[in-house]
PDB file of C-alpha atoms in Angstrom:
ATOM      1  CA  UNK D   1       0.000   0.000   0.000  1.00 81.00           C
ATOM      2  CA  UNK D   2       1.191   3.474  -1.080  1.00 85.00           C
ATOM      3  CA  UNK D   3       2.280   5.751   1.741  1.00 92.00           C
ATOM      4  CA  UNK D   4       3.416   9.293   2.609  1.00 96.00           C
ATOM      5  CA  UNK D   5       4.347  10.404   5.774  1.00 97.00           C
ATOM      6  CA  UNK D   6       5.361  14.023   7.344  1.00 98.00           C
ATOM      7  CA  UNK D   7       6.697  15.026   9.872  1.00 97.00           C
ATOM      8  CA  UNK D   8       6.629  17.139  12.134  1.00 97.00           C
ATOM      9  CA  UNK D   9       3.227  16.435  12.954  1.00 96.00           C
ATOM     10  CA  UNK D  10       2.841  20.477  13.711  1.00 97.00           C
ATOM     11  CA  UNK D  11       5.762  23.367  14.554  1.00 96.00           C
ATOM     12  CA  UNK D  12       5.320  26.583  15.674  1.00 98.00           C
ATOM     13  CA  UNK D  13       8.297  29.218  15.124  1.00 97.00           C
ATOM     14  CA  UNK D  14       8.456  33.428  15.304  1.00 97.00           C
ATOM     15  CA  UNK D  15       8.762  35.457  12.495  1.00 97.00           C
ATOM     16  CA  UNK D  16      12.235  35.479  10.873  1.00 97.00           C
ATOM     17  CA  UNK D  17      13.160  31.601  11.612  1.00 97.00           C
ATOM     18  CA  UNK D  18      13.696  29.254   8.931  1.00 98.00           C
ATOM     19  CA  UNK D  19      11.855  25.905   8.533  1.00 98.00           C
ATOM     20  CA  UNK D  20      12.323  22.505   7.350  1.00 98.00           C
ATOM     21  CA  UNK D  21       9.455  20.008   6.876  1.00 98.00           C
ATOM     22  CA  UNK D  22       9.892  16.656   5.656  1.00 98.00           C
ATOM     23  CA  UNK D  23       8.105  13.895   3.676  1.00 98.00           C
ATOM     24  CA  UNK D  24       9.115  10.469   2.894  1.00 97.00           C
ATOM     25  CA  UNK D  25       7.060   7.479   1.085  1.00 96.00           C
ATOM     26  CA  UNK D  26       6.886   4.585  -0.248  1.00 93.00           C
ATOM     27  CA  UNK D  27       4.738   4.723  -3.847  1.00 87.00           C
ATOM     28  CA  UNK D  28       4.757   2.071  -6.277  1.00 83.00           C
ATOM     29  CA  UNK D  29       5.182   3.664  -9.930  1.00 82.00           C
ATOM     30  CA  UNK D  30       6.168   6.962  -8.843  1.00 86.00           C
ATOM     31  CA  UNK D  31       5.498   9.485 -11.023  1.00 86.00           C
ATOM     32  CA  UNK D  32       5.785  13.046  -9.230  1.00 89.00           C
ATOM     33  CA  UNK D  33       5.780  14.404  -5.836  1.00 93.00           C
ATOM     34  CA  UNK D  34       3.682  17.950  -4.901  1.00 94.00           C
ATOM     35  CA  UNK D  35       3.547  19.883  -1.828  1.00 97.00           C
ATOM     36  CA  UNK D  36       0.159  22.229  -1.307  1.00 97.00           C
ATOM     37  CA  UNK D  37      -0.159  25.065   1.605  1.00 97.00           C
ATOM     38  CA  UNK D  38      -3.914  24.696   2.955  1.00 95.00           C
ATOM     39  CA  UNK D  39      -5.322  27.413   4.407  1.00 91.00           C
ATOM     40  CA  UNK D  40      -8.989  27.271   5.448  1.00 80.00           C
ATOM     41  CA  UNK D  41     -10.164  26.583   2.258  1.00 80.00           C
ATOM     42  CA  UNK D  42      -8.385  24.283  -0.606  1.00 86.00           C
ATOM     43  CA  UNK D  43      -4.984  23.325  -1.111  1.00 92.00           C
ATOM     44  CA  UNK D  44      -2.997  25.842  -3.209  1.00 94.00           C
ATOM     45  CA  UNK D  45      -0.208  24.478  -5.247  1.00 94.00           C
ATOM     46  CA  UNK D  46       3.318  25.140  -4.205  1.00 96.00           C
ATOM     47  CA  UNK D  47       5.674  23.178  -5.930  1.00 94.00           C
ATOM     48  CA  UNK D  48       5.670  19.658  -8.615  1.00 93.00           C
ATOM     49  CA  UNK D  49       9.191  17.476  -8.244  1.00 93.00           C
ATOM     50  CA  UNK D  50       9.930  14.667 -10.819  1.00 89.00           C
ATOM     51  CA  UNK D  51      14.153  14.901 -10.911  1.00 82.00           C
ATOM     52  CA  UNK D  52      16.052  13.860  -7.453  1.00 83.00           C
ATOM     53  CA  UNK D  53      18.322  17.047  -6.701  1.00 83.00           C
ATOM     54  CA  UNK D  54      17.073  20.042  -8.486  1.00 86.00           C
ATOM     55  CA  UNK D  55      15.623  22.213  -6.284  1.00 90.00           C
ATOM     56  CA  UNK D  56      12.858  24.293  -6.918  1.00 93.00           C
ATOM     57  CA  UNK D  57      12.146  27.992  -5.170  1.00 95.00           C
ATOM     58  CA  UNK D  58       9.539  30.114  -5.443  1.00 95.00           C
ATOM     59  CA  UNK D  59      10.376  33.562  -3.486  1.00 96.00           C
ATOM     60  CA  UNK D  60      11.029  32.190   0.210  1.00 97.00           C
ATOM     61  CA  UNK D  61      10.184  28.506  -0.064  1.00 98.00           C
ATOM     62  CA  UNK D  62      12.134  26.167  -2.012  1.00 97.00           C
ATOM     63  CA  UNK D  63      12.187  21.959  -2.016  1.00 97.00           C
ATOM     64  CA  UNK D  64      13.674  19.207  -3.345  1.00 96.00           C
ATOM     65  CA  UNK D  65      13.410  15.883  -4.188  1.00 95.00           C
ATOM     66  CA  UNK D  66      15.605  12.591  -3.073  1.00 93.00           C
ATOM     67  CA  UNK D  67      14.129   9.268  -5.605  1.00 87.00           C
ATOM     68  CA  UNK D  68      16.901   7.192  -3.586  1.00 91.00           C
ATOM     69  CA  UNK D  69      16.089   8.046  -0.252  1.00 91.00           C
ATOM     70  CA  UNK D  70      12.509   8.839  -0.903  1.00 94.00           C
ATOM     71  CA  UNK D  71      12.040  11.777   0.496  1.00 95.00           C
ATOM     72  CA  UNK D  72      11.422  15.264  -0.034  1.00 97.00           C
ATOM     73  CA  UNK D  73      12.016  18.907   1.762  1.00 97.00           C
ATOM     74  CA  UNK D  74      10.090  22.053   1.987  1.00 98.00           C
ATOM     75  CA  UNK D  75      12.277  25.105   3.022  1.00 98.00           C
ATOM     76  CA  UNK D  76      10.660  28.393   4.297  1.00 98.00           C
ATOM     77  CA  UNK D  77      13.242  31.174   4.801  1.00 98.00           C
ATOM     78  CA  UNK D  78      12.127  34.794   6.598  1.00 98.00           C
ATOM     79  CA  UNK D  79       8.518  33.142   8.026  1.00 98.00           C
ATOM     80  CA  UNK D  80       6.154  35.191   7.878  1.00 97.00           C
ATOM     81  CA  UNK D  81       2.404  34.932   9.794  1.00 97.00           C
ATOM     82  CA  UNK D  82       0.982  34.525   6.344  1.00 96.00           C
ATOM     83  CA  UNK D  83       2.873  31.127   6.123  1.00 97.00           C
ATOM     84  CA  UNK D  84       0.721  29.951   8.809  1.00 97.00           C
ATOM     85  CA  UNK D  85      -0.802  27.224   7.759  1.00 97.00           C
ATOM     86  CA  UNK D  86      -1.106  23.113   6.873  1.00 97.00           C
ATOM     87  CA  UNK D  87       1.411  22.108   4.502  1.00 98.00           C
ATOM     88  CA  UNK D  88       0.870  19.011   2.574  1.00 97.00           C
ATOM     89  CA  UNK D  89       2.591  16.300   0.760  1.00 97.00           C
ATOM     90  CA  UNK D  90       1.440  13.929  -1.985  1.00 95.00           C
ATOM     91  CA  UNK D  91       3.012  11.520  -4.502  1.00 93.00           C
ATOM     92  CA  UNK D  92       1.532  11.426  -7.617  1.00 88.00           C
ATOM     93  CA  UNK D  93       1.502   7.641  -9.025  1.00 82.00           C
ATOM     94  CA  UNK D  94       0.880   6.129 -12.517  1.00 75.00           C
ATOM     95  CA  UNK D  95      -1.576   3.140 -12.654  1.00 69.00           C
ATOM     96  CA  UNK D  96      -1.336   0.489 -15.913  1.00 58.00           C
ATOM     97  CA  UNK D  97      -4.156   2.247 -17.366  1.00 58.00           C
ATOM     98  CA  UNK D  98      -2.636   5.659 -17.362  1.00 59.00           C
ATOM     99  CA  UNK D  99      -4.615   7.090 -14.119  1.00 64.00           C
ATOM    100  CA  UNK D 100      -3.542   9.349 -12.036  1.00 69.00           C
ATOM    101  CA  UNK D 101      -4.134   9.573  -8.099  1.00 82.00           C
ATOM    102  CA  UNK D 102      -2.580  11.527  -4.967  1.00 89.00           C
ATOM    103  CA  UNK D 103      -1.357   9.516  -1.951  1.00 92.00           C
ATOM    104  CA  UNK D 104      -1.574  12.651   0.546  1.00 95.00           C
ATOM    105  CA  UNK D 105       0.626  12.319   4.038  1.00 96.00           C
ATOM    106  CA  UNK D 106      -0.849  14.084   7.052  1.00 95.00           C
ATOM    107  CA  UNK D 107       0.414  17.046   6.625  1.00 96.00           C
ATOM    108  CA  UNK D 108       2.548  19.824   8.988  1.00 97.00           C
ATOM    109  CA  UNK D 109       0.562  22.242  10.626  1.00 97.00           C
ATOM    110  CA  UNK D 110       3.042  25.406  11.250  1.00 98.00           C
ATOM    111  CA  UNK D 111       1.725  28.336  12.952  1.00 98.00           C
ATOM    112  CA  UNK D 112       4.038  31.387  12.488  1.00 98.00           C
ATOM    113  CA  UNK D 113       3.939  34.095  15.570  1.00 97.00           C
ATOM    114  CA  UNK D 114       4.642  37.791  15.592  1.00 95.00           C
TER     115      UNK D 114
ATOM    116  CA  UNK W   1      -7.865  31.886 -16.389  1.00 62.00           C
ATOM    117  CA  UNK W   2     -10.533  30.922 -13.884  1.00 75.00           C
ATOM    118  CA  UNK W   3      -9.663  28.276 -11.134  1.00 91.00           C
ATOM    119  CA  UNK W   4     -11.473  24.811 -10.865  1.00 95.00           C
ATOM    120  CA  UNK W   5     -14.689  25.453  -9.382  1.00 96.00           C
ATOM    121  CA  UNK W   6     -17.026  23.411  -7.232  1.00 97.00           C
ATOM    122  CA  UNK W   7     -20.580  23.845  -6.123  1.00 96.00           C
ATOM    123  CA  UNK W   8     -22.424  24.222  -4.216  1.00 97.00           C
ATOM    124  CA  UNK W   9     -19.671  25.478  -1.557  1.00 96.00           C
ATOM    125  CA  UNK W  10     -22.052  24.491   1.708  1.00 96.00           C
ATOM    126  CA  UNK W  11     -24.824  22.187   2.632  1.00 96.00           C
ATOM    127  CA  UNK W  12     -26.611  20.183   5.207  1.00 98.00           C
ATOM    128  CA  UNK W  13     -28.448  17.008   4.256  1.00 97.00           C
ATOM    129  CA  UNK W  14     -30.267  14.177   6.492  1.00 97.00           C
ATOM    130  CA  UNK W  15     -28.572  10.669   6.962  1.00 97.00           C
ATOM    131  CA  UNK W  16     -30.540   8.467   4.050  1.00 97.00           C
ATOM    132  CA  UNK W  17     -30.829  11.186   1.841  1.00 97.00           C
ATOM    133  CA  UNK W  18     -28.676  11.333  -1.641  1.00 98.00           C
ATOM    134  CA  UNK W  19     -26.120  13.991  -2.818  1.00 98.00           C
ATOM    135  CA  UNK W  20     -24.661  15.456  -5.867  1.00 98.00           C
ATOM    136  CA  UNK W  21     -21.750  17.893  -5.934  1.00 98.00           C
ATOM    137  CA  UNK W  22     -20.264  19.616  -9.032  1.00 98.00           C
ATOM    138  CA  UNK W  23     -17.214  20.064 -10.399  1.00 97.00           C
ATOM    139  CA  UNK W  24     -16.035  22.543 -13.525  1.00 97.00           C
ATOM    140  CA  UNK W  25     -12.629  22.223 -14.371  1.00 96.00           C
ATOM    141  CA  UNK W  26      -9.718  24.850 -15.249  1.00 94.00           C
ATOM    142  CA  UNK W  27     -10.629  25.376 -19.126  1.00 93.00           C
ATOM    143  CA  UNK W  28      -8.501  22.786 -21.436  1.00 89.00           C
ATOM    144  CA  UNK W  29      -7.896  20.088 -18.662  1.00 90.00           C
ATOM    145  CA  UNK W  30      -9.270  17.075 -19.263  1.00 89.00           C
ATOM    146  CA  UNK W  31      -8.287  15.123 -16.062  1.00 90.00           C
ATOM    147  CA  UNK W  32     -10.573  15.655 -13.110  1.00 94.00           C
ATOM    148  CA  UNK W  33     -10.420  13.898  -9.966  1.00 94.00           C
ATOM    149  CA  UNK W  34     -12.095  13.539  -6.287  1.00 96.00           C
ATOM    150  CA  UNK W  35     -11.086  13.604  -2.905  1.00 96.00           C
ATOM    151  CA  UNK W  36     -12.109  13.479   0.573  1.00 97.00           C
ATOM    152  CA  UNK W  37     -11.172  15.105   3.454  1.00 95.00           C
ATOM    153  CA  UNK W  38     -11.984  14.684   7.126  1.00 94.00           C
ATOM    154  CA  UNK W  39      -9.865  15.532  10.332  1.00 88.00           C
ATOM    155  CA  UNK W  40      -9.349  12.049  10.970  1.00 87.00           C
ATOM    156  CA  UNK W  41      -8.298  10.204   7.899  1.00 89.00           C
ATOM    157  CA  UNK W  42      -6.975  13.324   5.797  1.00 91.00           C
ATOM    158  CA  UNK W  43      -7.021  13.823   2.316  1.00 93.00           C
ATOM    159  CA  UNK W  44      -8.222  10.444   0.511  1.00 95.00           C
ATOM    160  CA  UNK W  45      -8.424   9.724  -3.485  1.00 93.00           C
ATOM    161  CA  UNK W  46     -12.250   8.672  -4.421  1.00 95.00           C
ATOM    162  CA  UNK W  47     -11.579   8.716  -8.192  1.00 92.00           C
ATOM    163  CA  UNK W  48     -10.515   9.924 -11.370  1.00 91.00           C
ATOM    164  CA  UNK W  49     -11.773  11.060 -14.856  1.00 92.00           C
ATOM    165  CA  UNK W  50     -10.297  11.814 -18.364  1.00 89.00           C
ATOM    166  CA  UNK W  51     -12.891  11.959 -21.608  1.00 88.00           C
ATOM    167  CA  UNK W  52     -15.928  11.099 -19.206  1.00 92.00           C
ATOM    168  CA  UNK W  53     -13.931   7.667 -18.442  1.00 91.00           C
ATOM    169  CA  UNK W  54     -13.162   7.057 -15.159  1.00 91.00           C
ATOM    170  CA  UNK W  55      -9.768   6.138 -15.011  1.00 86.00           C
ATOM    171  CA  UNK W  56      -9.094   4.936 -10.846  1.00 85.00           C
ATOM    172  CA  UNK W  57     -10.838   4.314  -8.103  1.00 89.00           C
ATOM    173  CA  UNK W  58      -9.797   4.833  -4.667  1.00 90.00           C
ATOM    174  CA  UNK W  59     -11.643   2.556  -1.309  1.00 91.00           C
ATOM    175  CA  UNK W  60     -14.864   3.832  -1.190  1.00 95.00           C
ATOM    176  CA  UNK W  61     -17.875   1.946  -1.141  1.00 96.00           C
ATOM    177  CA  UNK W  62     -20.252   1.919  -4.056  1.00 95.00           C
ATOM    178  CA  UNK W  63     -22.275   4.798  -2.645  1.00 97.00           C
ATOM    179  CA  UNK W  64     -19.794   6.938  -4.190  1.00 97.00           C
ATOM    180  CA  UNK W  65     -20.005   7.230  -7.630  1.00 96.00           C
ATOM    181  CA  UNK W  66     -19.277   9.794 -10.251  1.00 97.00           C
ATOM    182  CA  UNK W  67     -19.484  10.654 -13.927  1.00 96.00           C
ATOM    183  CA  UNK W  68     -17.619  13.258 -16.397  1.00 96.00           C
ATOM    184  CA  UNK W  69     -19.321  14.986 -19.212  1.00 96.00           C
ATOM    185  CA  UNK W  70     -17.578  15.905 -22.900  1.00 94.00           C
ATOM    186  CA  UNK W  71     -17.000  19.460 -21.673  1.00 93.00           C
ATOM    187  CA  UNK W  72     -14.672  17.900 -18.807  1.00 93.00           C
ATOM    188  CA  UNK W  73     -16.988  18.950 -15.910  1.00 97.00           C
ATOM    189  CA  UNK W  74     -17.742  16.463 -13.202  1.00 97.00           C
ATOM    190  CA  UNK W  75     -20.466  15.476 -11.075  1.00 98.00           C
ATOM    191  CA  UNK W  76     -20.139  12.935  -7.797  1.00 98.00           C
ATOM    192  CA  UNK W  77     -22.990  11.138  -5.699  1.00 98.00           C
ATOM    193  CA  UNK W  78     -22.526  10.230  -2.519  1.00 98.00           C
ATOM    194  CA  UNK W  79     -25.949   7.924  -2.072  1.00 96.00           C
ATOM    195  CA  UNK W  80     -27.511   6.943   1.299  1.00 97.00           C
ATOM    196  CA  UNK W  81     -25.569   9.312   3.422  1.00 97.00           C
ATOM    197  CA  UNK W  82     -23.887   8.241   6.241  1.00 97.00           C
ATOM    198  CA  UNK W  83     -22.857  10.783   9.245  1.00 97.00           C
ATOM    199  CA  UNK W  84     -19.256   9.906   8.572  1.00 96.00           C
ATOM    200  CA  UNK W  85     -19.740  10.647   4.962  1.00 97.00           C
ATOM    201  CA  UNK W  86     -19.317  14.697   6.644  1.00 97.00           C
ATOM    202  CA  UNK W  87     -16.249  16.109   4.827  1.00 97.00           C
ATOM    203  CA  UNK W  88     -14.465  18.473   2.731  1.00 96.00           C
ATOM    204  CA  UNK W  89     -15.174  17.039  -0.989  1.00 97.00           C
ATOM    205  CA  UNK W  90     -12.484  18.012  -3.324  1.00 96.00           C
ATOM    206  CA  UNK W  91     -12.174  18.394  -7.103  1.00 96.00           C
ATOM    207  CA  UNK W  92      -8.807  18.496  -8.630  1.00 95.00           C
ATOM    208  CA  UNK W  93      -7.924  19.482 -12.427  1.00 93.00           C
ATOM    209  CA  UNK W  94      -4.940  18.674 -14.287  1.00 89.00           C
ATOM    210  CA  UNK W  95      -3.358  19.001 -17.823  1.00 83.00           C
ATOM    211  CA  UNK W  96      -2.937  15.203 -18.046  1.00 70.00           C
ATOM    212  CA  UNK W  97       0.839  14.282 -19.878  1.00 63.00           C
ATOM    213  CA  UNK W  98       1.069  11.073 -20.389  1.00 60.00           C
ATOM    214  CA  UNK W  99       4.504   9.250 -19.899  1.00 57.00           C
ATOM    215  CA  UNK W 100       7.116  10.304 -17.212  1.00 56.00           C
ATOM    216  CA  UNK W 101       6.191  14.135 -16.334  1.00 67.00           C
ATOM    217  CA  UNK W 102       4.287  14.554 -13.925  1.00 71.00           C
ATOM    218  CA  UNK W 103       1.169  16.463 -13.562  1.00 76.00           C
ATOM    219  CA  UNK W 104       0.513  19.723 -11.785  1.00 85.00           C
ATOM    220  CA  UNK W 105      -2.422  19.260 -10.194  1.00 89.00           C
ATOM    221  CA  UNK W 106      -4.743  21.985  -9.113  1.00 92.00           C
ATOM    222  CA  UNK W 107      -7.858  21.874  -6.388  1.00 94.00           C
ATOM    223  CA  UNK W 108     -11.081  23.743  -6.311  1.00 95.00           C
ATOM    224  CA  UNK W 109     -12.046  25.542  -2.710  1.00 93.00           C
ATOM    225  CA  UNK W 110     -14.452  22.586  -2.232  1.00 95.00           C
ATOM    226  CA  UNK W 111     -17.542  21.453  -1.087  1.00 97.00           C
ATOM    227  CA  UNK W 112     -18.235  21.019   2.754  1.00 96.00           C
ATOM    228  CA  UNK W 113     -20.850  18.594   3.116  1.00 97.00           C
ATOM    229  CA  UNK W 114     -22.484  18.340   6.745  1.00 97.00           C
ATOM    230  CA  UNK W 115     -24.562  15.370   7.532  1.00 97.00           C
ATOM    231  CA  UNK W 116     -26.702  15.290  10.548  1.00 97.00           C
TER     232      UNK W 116
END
């Protein structure tokens, strides 16, 4: 059975520190991996990995992708309060019929204080 | 571009009773899928959808059922409601590549279904 898992569960830093969060699984037919920031409302798209070691940034936050290890990392530099919020992980996997699904982990909830 | 977009955003229906939520797509994606999302079990797969053919299926029981339409959009039925069929019900749209790239995949703000 396909699995994600994050960690930490939650965090809570000040404004300024940087953060790590982690995900590992274990997907059969791995295809991508994709990290989301939920707020109250639906997951917004941060970042799509396919290639172990390139990282990817986007202002602040950048990640990267480890196909050996099988894991992944989502860095947030500067935190603000606006980066308050669940961050999630999920591995996107092929099927034999050329589906597509999301195996989601629990996610890391990080509150961000003044 | 407009985002995926789900409806009806809220409702309240009576265990027994039957619902249908829908789902229109980012314009030009062809791939829409479902998920649900409780506190408890997070964010699970129900299934997926390219050219009104549903593609996977995640471990739901049969009272969860959906269909696509030729212009992409996307309608699911939860039947018999249960009161742990409450959740967040998202839709997700994607431009699907076949082969080894992967596919962004983007979610709509979702339908919170309450079921008393």
């Amino acid at each position: 059975e396909d699995k994600v898992v994050q960690s930490p569960l939650s965090l809570v830093v000040h404004e300024g520190d940087t953060v790590t969060l982690n995900c590992s699984y274990e997907v059969t037919n791995f295809r991508s991996l994709l990290w989301y920031k939920q707020e109250k409302k639906a997951p917004t798209f941060l970042f799509m990995l396919t290639s172990s070691g390139i990282e990817k940034k986007s202002g602040r936050l950048s990640s990267i992708l480890d196909k050996k290890e099988l894991f992944s990392i989502l860095n947030i530099t500067a935190t603000q309060t606006g980066d308050s919020a669940v961050y999630l992980c999920a591995v996107e996997a092929a099927f034999h019929n050329a589906g597509n699904m999301l195996t989601f982990g629990g996610g890391t909830r990080l509150m961000v204080k003044p | 571009k407009a985002g995926v977009t789900q409806t009806p955003r809220y409702l309240i229906k009576t265990r027994g009773q039957q619902v249908t939520l829908s789902c229109s797509p980012i314009s030009g994606h062809r791939s829409v899928s479902w998920y649900q999302q409780t506190p408890g079990q997070g964010l699970q797969f129900l299934f997926e959808y390219f050219s009104e053919t549903q593609r996977n299926k995640g471990n739901f029981p049969g009272r969860f059922s959906g269909r696509q339409f030729s212009n992409s959009r996307s309608e699911m039925n939860v039947s018999t409601l249960e009161l742990g069929d409450s959740a967040l019900y998202l839709c997700a749209s994607s431009l699907y590549r076949y082969g080894g790239q992967g596919n962004t995949i983007y979610f709509g703000e979702g339908s919170w279904l309450t079921v008393v």
